[in-house]
PDB file of C-alpha atoms in Angstrom:
ATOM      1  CA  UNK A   1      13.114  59.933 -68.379  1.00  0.00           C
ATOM      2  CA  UNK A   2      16.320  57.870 -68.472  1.00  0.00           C
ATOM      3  CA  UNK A   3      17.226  58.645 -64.924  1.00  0.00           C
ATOM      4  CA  UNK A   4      13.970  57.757 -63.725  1.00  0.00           C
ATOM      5  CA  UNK A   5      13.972  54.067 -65.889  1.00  0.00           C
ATOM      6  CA  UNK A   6      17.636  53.985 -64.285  1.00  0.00           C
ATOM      7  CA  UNK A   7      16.625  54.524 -60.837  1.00  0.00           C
ATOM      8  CA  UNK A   8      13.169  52.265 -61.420  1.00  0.00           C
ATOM      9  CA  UNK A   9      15.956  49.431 -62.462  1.00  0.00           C
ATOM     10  CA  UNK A  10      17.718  49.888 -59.864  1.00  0.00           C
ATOM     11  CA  UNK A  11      15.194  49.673 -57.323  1.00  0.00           C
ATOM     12  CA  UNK A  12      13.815  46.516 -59.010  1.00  0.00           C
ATOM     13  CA  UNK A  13      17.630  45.099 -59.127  1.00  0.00           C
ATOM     14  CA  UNK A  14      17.574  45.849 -55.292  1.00  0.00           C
ATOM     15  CA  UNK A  15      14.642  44.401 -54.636  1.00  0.00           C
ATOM     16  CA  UNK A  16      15.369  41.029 -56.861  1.00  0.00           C
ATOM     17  CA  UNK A  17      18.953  41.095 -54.490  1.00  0.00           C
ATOM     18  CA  UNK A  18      16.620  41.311 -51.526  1.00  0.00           C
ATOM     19  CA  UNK A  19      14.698  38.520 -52.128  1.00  0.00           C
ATOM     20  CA  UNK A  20      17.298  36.401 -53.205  1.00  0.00           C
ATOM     21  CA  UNK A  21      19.105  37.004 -49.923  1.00  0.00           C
ATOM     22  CA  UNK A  22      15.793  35.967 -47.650  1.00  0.00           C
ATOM     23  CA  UNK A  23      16.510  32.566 -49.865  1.00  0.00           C
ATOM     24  CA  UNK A  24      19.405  32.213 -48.695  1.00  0.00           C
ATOM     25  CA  UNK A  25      19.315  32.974 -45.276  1.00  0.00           C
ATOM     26  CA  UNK A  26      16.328  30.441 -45.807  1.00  0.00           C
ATOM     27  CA  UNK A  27      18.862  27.764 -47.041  1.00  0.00           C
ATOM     28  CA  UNK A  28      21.521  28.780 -44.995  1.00  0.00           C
ATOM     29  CA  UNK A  29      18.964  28.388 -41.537  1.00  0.00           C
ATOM     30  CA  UNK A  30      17.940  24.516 -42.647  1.00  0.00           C
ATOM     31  CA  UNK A  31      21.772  24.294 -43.463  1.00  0.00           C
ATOM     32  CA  UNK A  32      22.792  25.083 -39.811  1.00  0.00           C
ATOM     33  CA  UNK A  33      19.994  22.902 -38.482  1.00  0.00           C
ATOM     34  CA  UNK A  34      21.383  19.666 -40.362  1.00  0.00           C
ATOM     35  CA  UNK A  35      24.970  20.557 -39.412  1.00  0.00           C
ATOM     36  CA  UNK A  36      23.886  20.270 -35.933  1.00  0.00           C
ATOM     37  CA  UNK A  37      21.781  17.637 -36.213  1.00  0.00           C
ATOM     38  CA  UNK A  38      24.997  15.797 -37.888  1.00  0.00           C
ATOM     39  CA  UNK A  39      27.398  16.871 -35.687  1.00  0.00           C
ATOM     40  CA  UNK A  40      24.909  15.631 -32.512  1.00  0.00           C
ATOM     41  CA  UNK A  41      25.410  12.135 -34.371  1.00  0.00           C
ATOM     42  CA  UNK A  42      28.692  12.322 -34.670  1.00  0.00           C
ATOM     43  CA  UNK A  43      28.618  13.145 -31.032  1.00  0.00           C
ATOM     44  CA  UNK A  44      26.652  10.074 -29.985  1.00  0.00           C
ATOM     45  CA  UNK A  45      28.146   8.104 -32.171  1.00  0.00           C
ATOM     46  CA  UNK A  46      31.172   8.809 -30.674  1.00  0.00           C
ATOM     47  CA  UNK A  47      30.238   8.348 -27.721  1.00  0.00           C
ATOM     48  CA  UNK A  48      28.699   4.935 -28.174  1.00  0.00           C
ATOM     49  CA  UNK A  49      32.245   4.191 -29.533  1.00  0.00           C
ATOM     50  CA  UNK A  50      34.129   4.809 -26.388  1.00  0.00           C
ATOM     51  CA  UNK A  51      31.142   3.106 -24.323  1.00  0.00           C
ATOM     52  CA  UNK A  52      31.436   0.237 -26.676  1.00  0.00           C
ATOM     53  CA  UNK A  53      35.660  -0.059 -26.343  1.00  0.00           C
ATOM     54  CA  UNK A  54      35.606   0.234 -22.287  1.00  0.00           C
ATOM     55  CA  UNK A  55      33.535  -3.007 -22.803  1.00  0.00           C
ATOM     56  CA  UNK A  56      35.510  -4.850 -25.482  1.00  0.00           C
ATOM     57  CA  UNK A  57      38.728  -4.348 -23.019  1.00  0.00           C
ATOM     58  CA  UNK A  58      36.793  -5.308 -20.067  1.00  0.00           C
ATOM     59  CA  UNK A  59      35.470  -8.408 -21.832  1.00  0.00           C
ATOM     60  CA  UNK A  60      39.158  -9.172 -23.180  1.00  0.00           C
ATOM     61  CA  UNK A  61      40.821  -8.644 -19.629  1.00  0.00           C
ATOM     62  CA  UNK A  62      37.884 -11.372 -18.334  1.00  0.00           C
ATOM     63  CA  UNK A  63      38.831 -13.426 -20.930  1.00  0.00           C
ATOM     64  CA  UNK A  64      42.542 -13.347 -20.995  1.00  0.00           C
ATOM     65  CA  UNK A  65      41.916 -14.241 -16.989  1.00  0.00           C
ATOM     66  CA  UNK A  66      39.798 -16.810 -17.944  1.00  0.00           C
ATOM     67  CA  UNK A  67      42.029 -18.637 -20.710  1.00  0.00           C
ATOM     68  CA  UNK A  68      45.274 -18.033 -17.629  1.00  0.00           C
ATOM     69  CA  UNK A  69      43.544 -20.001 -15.380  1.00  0.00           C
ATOM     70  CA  UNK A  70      42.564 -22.723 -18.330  1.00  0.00           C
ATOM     71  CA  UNK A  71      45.684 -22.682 -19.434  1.00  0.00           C
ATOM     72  CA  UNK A  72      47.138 -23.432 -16.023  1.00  0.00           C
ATOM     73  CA  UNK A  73      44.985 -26.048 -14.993  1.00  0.00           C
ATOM     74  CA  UNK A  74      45.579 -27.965 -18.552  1.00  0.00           C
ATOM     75  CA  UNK A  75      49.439 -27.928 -17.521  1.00  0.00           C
ATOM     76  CA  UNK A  76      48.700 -29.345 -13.960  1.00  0.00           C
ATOM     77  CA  UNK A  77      46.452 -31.655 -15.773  1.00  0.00           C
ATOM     78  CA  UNK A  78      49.554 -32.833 -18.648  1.00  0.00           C
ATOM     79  CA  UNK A  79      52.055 -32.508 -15.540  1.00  0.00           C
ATOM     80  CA  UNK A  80      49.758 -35.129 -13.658  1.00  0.00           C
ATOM     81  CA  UNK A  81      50.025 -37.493 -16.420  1.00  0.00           C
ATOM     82  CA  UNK A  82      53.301 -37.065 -17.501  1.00  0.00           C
ATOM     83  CA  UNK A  83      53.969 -37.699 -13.401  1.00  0.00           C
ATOM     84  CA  UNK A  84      51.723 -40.023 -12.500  1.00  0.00           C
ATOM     85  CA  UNK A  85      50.138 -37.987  -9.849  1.00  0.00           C
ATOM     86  CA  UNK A  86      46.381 -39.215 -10.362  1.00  0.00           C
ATOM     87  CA  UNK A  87      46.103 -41.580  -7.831  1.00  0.00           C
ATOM     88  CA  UNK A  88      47.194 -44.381  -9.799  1.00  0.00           C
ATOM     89  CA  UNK A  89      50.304 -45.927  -9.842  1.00  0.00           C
ATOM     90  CA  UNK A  90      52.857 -46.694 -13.877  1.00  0.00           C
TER      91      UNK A  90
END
C-alpha cells in the first residue's frame, strides 16, 4: 500500500508541476508579447528622434543663415551712418 500512495503522490506532484508549467508558459507568452510591443516603441520612438534632430539642424543651419545675412546688413546699415553714405551729406 505505501508504494502505491507513493506512486499516487507522485503522479499528483507531476501533475500539480504540469499545470503550473502551462501557467507559466501562459505568463511567459503575454511576457514576450509586451517585450515586443515595448521594444517596437522604443523603435519608433527612436526613430521619431532622429526624424525630429535632422529637422532641428536643418532649422538651425536656416537660421544661423538667416541671422548671417541680418547680421551683415545691420553692419552695412551702422557703417552707413558712421560714414555718411545715405544720401545725405554731415
Amino acid at each position: 500500500m505505501d508504494v502505491e500512495r507513493t506512486i499516487e503522490s507522485i503522479l499528483n506532484r507531476q501533475a500539480q508541476a504540469e499545470v503550473e508549467m502551462a501557467e507559466i508558459r501562459v505568463q511567459q507568452a503575454k511576457t514576450l508579447r509586451r517585450l515586443d510591443a515595448f521594444g517596437k516603441i522604443v523603435t519608433t520612438g527612436m526613430k521619431m528622434l532622429v526624424k525630429f534632430e535632422k529637422q532641428s539642424r536643418e532649422r538651425d543651419r536656416v537660421t544661423n543663415h538667416k541671422l548671417d545675412l541680418l547680421t551683415r546688413k545691420v553692419d552695412r546699415l551702422v557703417d552707413s551712418l558712421r560714414h555718411g553714405r545715405n544720401g545725405g551729406s554731415r
